[in-house]
Amino acid sequence: AQSVTQLGSHVSVSEGALVLLRCNYSSSVPPYLFWYVQYPNQGLQLLLKYTTGATLVKGINGFEAEFKKSETSFHLTKPSAHMSDAAEYFCAVTLYSGGGADGLTFGKGTHLIIQP
Amino acid sequence: IAGITQAPTSQILAAGRRMTLRCTQDMRHNAMYWYRQDLGLGLRLIHYSNTAGTTGKGEVPDGYSVSRANTDDFPLTLASAVPSQTSVYFCASSEQGGTEAFFGQGTRLTVV
């Protein structure tokens, strides 16, 4: 079974500052990892994903994340925060099983607050 | 526009009543999912379906049932609603299990 831990239910940064949202996972086999963003009263939108290959992945809106197997982490970063980045962010993990669908396992989310 | 359509967008339901949340996708994805989102708990999987004709239980299946008669539709039924089922419900789909999921806009359900 897999699980996801997001450190910090709320993170506050100043506009223009570095954004760092932490995600650690547990998995018995190499996982697929995802970051999703949710704006108020909307569904979830995929920011980026790691499946195989390059461990540093780039996503939309200037976000990127690095898969570190030794640390079982997949932290999300953005060099310079914008007011429009204020949202809820979810880290998720799944185990690719060649067609078996047990869905994504989500962390509890981190609410990103951008201070002007 | 391709994607997932959920209906209704919101509903207030009396306890004990039966309710079906509708979900339709037009991406011809094999896998579909129902999640519920609760404050502080993130998203939890209720039921899933690998392909038409098959379904499976997720983390929190009690009180819910699903069916997958065809590729496009994946309705979620609450046979007898209880207040603890007050939540925001999201339907999602993916090409196959293990790939990224695409989400609908959600159904906000209040059971009173």
PDB file of N, CA and C in Angstrom, chain A residues 32 34 36 38 41-44 46 49 90 94-97 99-104 106-108, chain B residues 31 33 35 37 40-43 45 48-50 90 96-105 108:
ATOM      1  N   TYR A  32       4.511   6.266  -9.191  1.00  0.00           N
ATOM      2  CA  TYR A  32       4.271   7.426 -10.044  1.00  0.00           C
ATOM      3  C   TYR A  32       3.766   8.535  -9.118  1.00  0.00           C
ATOM      4  N   PHE A  34       2.486  12.729  -8.488  1.00  0.00           N
ATOM      5  CA  PHE A  34       1.767  13.831  -9.129  1.00  0.00           C
ATOM      6  C   PHE A  34       1.602  14.992  -8.149  1.00  0.00           C
ATOM      7  N   TYR A  36      -1.195  18.179  -7.926  1.00  0.00           N
ATOM      8  CA  TYR A  36      -2.393  18.802  -8.452  1.00  0.00           C
ATOM      9  C   TYR A  36      -2.635  20.130  -7.723  1.00  0.00           C
ATOM     10  N   GLN A  38      -5.778  23.008  -6.829  1.00  0.00           N
ATOM     11  CA  GLN A  38      -7.225  23.229  -6.791  1.00  0.00           C
ATOM     12  C   GLN A  38      -7.501  24.677  -6.410  1.00  0.00           C
ATOM     13  N   ASN A  41     -13.582  26.362  -5.343  1.00  0.00           N
ATOM     14  CA  ASN A  41     -14.807  25.898  -6.008  1.00  0.00           C
ATOM     15  C   ASN A  41     -14.546  25.302  -7.395  1.00  0.00           C
ATOM     16  N   GLN A  42     -13.385  24.734  -7.568  1.00  0.00           N
ATOM     17  CA  GLN A  42     -13.071  24.086  -8.833  1.00  0.00           C
ATOM     18  C   GLN A  42     -12.569  22.658  -8.601  1.00  0.00           C
ATOM     19  N   GLY A  43     -12.440  21.914  -9.670  1.00  0.00           N
ATOM     20  CA  GLY A  43     -11.852  20.586  -9.601  1.00  0.00           C
ATOM     21  C   GLY A  43     -10.338  20.675  -9.539  1.00  0.00           C
ATOM     22  N   LEU A  44      -9.697  19.523  -9.566  1.00  0.00           N
ATOM     23  CA  LEU A  44      -8.243  19.466  -9.482  1.00  0.00           C
ATOM     24  C   LEU A  44      -7.635  19.507 -10.880  1.00  0.00           C
ATOM     25  N   LEU A  46      -3.937  19.040 -13.019  1.00  0.00           N
ATOM     26  CA  LEU A  46      -2.598  18.480 -12.923  1.00  0.00           C
ATOM     27  C   LEU A  46      -1.550  19.563 -13.132  1.00  0.00           C
ATOM     28  N   LYS A  49       3.941  15.689 -13.237  1.00  0.00           N
ATOM     29  CA  LYS A  49       3.959  14.285 -12.859  1.00  0.00           C
ATOM     30  C   LYS A  49       5.359  13.710 -13.054  1.00  0.00           C
ATOM     31  N   PHE A  90      -2.186  19.482  -3.864  1.00  0.00           N
ATOM     32  CA  PHE A  90      -2.241  18.093  -3.434  1.00  0.00           C
ATOM     33  C   PHE A  90      -1.140  17.287  -4.107  1.00  0.00           C
ATOM     34  N   THR A  94       0.613   6.859  -7.098  1.00  0.00           N
ATOM     35  CA  THR A  94      -0.062   5.658  -7.545  1.00  0.00           C
ATOM     36  C   THR A  94       0.998   4.653  -7.943  1.00  0.00           C
ATOM     37  N   LEU A  95       0.600   3.400  -7.946  1.00  0.00           N
ATOM     38  CA  LEU A  95       1.493   2.338  -8.366  1.00  0.00           C
ATOM     39  C   LEU A  95       1.021   1.846  -9.713  1.00  0.00           C
ATOM     40  N   TYR A  96       1.854   1.924 -10.692  1.00  0.00           N
ATOM     41  CA  TYR A  96       1.450   1.464 -12.007  1.00  0.00           C
ATOM     42  C   TYR A  96       1.397  -0.055 -11.999  1.00  0.00           C
ATOM     43  N   SER A  97       0.244  -0.568 -12.315  1.00  0.00           N
ATOM     44  CA  SER A  97       0.079  -2.015 -12.260  1.00  0.00           C
ATOM     45  C   SER A  97      -0.391  -2.545 -13.594  1.00  0.00           C
ATOM     46  N   GLY A  99      -2.566  -1.678 -15.740  1.00  0.00           N
ATOM     47  CA  GLY A  99      -3.988  -1.726 -16.070  1.00  0.00           C
ATOM     48  C   GLY A  99      -4.866  -1.841 -14.865  1.00  0.00           C
ATOM     49  N   GLY A 100      -4.313  -2.258 -13.742  1.00  0.00           N
ATOM     50  CA  GLY A 100      -5.100  -2.288 -12.526  1.00  0.00           C
ATOM     51  C   GLY A 100      -5.323  -0.888 -12.019  1.00  0.00           C
ATOM     52  N   ALA A 101      -6.552  -0.543 -11.707  1.00  0.00           N
ATOM     53  CA  ALA A 101      -6.870   0.832 -11.331  1.00  0.00           C
ATOM     54  C   ALA A 101      -7.252   0.887  -9.874  1.00  0.00           C
ATOM     55  N   ASP A 102      -6.308   1.200  -9.013  1.00  0.00           N
ATOM     56  CA  ASP A 102      -6.696   1.456  -7.633  1.00  0.00           C
ATOM     57  C   ASP A 102      -6.645   2.939  -7.343  1.00  0.00           C
ATOM     58  N   GLY A 103      -6.530   3.754  -8.347  1.00  0.00           N
ATOM     59  CA  GLY A 103      -6.652   5.188  -8.186  1.00  0.00           C
ATOM     60  C   GLY A 103      -5.430   5.826  -7.582  1.00  0.00           C
ATOM     61  N   LEU A 104      -5.504   7.130  -7.434  1.00  0.00           N
ATOM     62  CA  LEU A 104      -4.451   7.909  -6.807  1.00  0.00           C
ATOM     63  C   LEU A 104      -4.701   7.979  -5.310  1.00  0.00           C
ATOM     64  N   PHE A 106      -4.025  10.419  -2.249  1.00  0.00           N
ATOM     65  CA  PHE A 106      -3.707  11.836  -2.075  1.00  0.00           C
ATOM     66  C   PHE A 106      -3.214  12.147  -0.671  1.00  0.00           C
ATOM     67  N   GLY A 107      -2.352  13.164  -0.591  1.00  0.00           N
ATOM     68  CA  GLY A 107      -2.071  13.780   0.682  1.00  0.00           C
ATOM     69  C   GLY A 107      -3.246  14.642   1.102  1.00  0.00           C
ATOM     70  N   LYS A 108      -3.155  15.206   2.307  1.00  0.00           N
ATOM     71  CA  LYS A 108      -4.276  15.967   2.837  1.00  0.00           C
ATOM     72  C   LYS A 108      -4.324  17.399   2.325  1.00  0.00           C
TER      73      LYS A 108
ATOM     74  N   ALA B  31     -10.417   3.912 -17.149  1.00  0.00           N
ATOM     75  CA  ALA B  31     -10.603   3.911 -15.699  1.00  0.00           C
ATOM     76  C   ALA B  31     -11.376   5.139 -15.244  1.00  0.00           C
ATOM     77  N   TYR B  33     -13.173   7.009 -11.454  1.00  0.00           N
ATOM     78  CA  TYR B  33     -13.054   7.019  -9.997  1.00  0.00           C
ATOM     79  C   TYR B  33     -14.074   7.993  -9.392  1.00  0.00           C
ATOM     80  N   TYR B  35     -14.191  10.203  -5.774  1.00  0.00           N
ATOM     81  CA  TYR B  35     -13.537  10.634  -4.555  1.00  0.00           C
ATOM     82  C   TYR B  35     -14.486  11.542  -3.779  1.00  0.00           C
ATOM     83  N   GLN B  37     -14.105  14.770  -0.962  1.00  0.00           N
ATOM     84  CA  GLN B  37     -13.142  15.699  -0.393  1.00  0.00           C
ATOM     85  C   GLN B  37     -13.741  16.327   0.861  1.00  0.00           C
ATOM     86  N   GLY B  40      -9.406  18.985   5.682  1.00  0.00           N
ATOM     87  CA  GLY B  40      -8.409  18.357   6.546  1.00  0.00           C
ATOM     88  C   GLY B  40      -8.127  16.905   6.247  1.00  0.00           C
ATOM     89  N   LEU B  41      -8.909  16.321   5.344  1.00  0.00           N
ATOM     90  CA  LEU B  41      -8.728  14.890   5.028  1.00  0.00           C
ATOM     91  C   LEU B  41      -8.276  14.667   3.599  1.00  0.00           C
ATOM     92  N   GLY B  42      -8.251  15.713   2.799  1.00  0.00           N
ATOM     93  CA  GLY B  42      -7.864  15.561   1.401  1.00  0.00           C
ATOM     94  C   GLY B  42      -8.932  14.824   0.617  1.00  0.00           C
ATOM     95  N   LEU B  43      -8.514  14.107  -0.408  1.00  0.00           N
ATOM     96  CA  LEU B  43      -9.432  13.326  -1.234  1.00  0.00           C
ATOM     97  C   LEU B  43      -9.283  11.852  -0.904  1.00  0.00           C
ATOM     98  N   LEU B  45     -10.670   7.899  -1.908  1.00  0.00           N
ATOM     99  CA  LEU B  45     -11.286   7.123  -2.970  1.00  0.00           C
ATOM    100  C   LEU B  45     -12.475   6.334  -2.438  1.00  0.00           C
ATOM    101  N   TYR B  48     -13.916   2.647  -7.656  1.00  0.00           N
ATOM    102  CA  TYR B  48     -13.250   2.834  -8.932  1.00  0.00           C
ATOM    103  C   TYR B  48     -13.719   1.777  -9.917  1.00  0.00           C
ATOM    104  N   SER B  49     -13.346   2.004 -11.185  1.00  0.00           N
ATOM    105  CA  SER B  49     -13.679   1.044 -12.233  1.00  0.00           C
ATOM    106  C   SER B  49     -12.528   0.983 -13.222  1.00  0.00           C
ATOM    107  N   ASN B  50     -11.988  -0.201 -13.443  1.00  0.00           N
ATOM    108  CA  ASN B  50     -10.905  -0.377 -14.410  1.00  0.00           C
ATOM    109  C   ASN B  50     -11.382  -0.230 -15.837  1.00  0.00           C
ATOM    110  N   PHE B  90     -15.984  14.252  -6.193  1.00  0.00           N
ATOM    111  CA  PHE B  90     -15.316  14.443  -7.474  1.00  0.00           C
ATOM    112  C   PHE B  90     -15.271  13.128  -8.227  1.00  0.00           C
ATOM    113  N   GLN B  96      -5.805   4.651 -18.134  1.00  0.00           N
ATOM    114  CA  GLN B  96      -5.748   3.348 -17.506  1.00  0.00           C
ATOM    115  C   GLN B  96      -5.258   3.549 -16.085  1.00  0.00           C
ATOM    116  N   GLY B  97      -5.331   2.515 -15.300  1.00  0.00           N
ATOM    117  CA  GLY B  97      -4.875   2.634 -13.930  1.00  0.00           C
ATOM    118  C   GLY B  97      -3.406   3.007 -13.873  1.00  0.00           C
ATOM    119  N   GLY B  98      -3.080   3.920 -12.982  1.00  0.00           N
ATOM    120  CA  GLY B  98      -1.696   4.303 -12.804  1.00  0.00           C
ATOM    121  C   GLY B  98      -1.271   5.537 -13.552  1.00  0.00           C
ATOM    122  N   THR B  99      -2.117   6.064 -14.397  1.00  0.00           N
ATOM    123  CA  THR B  99      -1.791   7.301 -15.103  1.00  0.00           C
ATOM    124  C   THR B  99      -2.534   8.470 -14.465  1.00  0.00           C
ATOM    125  N   GLU B 100      -2.198   9.673 -14.908  1.00  0.00           N
ATOM    126  CA  GLU B 100      -2.798  10.824 -14.253  1.00  0.00           C
ATOM    127  C   GLU B 100      -4.297  10.864 -14.478  1.00  0.00           C
ATOM    128  N   ALA B 101      -4.994  11.366 -13.472  1.00  0.00           N
ATOM    129  CA  ALA B 101      -6.442  11.445 -13.526  1.00  0.00           C
ATOM    130  C   ALA B 101      -6.896  12.848 -13.883  1.00  0.00           C
ATOM    131  N   PHE B 102      -8.003  12.922 -14.606  1.00  0.00           N
ATOM    132  CA  PHE B 102      -8.643  14.176 -14.966  1.00  0.00           C
ATOM    133  C   PHE B 102      -9.926  14.278 -14.149  1.00  0.00           C
ATOM    134  N   PHE B 103     -10.158  15.450 -13.584  1.00  0.00           N
ATOM    135  CA  PHE B 103     -11.247  15.614 -12.635  1.00  0.00           C
ATOM    136  C   PHE B 103     -12.390  16.452 -13.181  1.00  0.00           C
ATOM    137  N   GLY B 104     -13.593  16.120 -12.724  1.00  0.00           N
ATOM    138  CA  GLY B 104     -14.737  16.980 -12.952  1.00  0.00           C
ATOM    139  C   GLY B 104     -14.735  18.143 -11.976  1.00  0.00           C
ATOM    140  N   GLN B 105     -15.769  18.987 -12.078  1.00  0.00           N
ATOM    141  CA  GLN B 105     -15.833  20.195 -11.264  1.00  0.00           C
ATOM    142  C   GLN B 105     -16.409  19.948  -9.869  1.00  0.00           C
ATOM    143  N   ARG B 108     -21.304  19.370  -4.765  1.00  0.00           N
ATOM    144  CA  ARG B 108     -21.350  19.694  -3.334  1.00  0.00           C
ATOM    145  C   ARG B 108     -22.658  19.167  -2.779  1.00  0.00           C
TER     146      ARG B 108
END
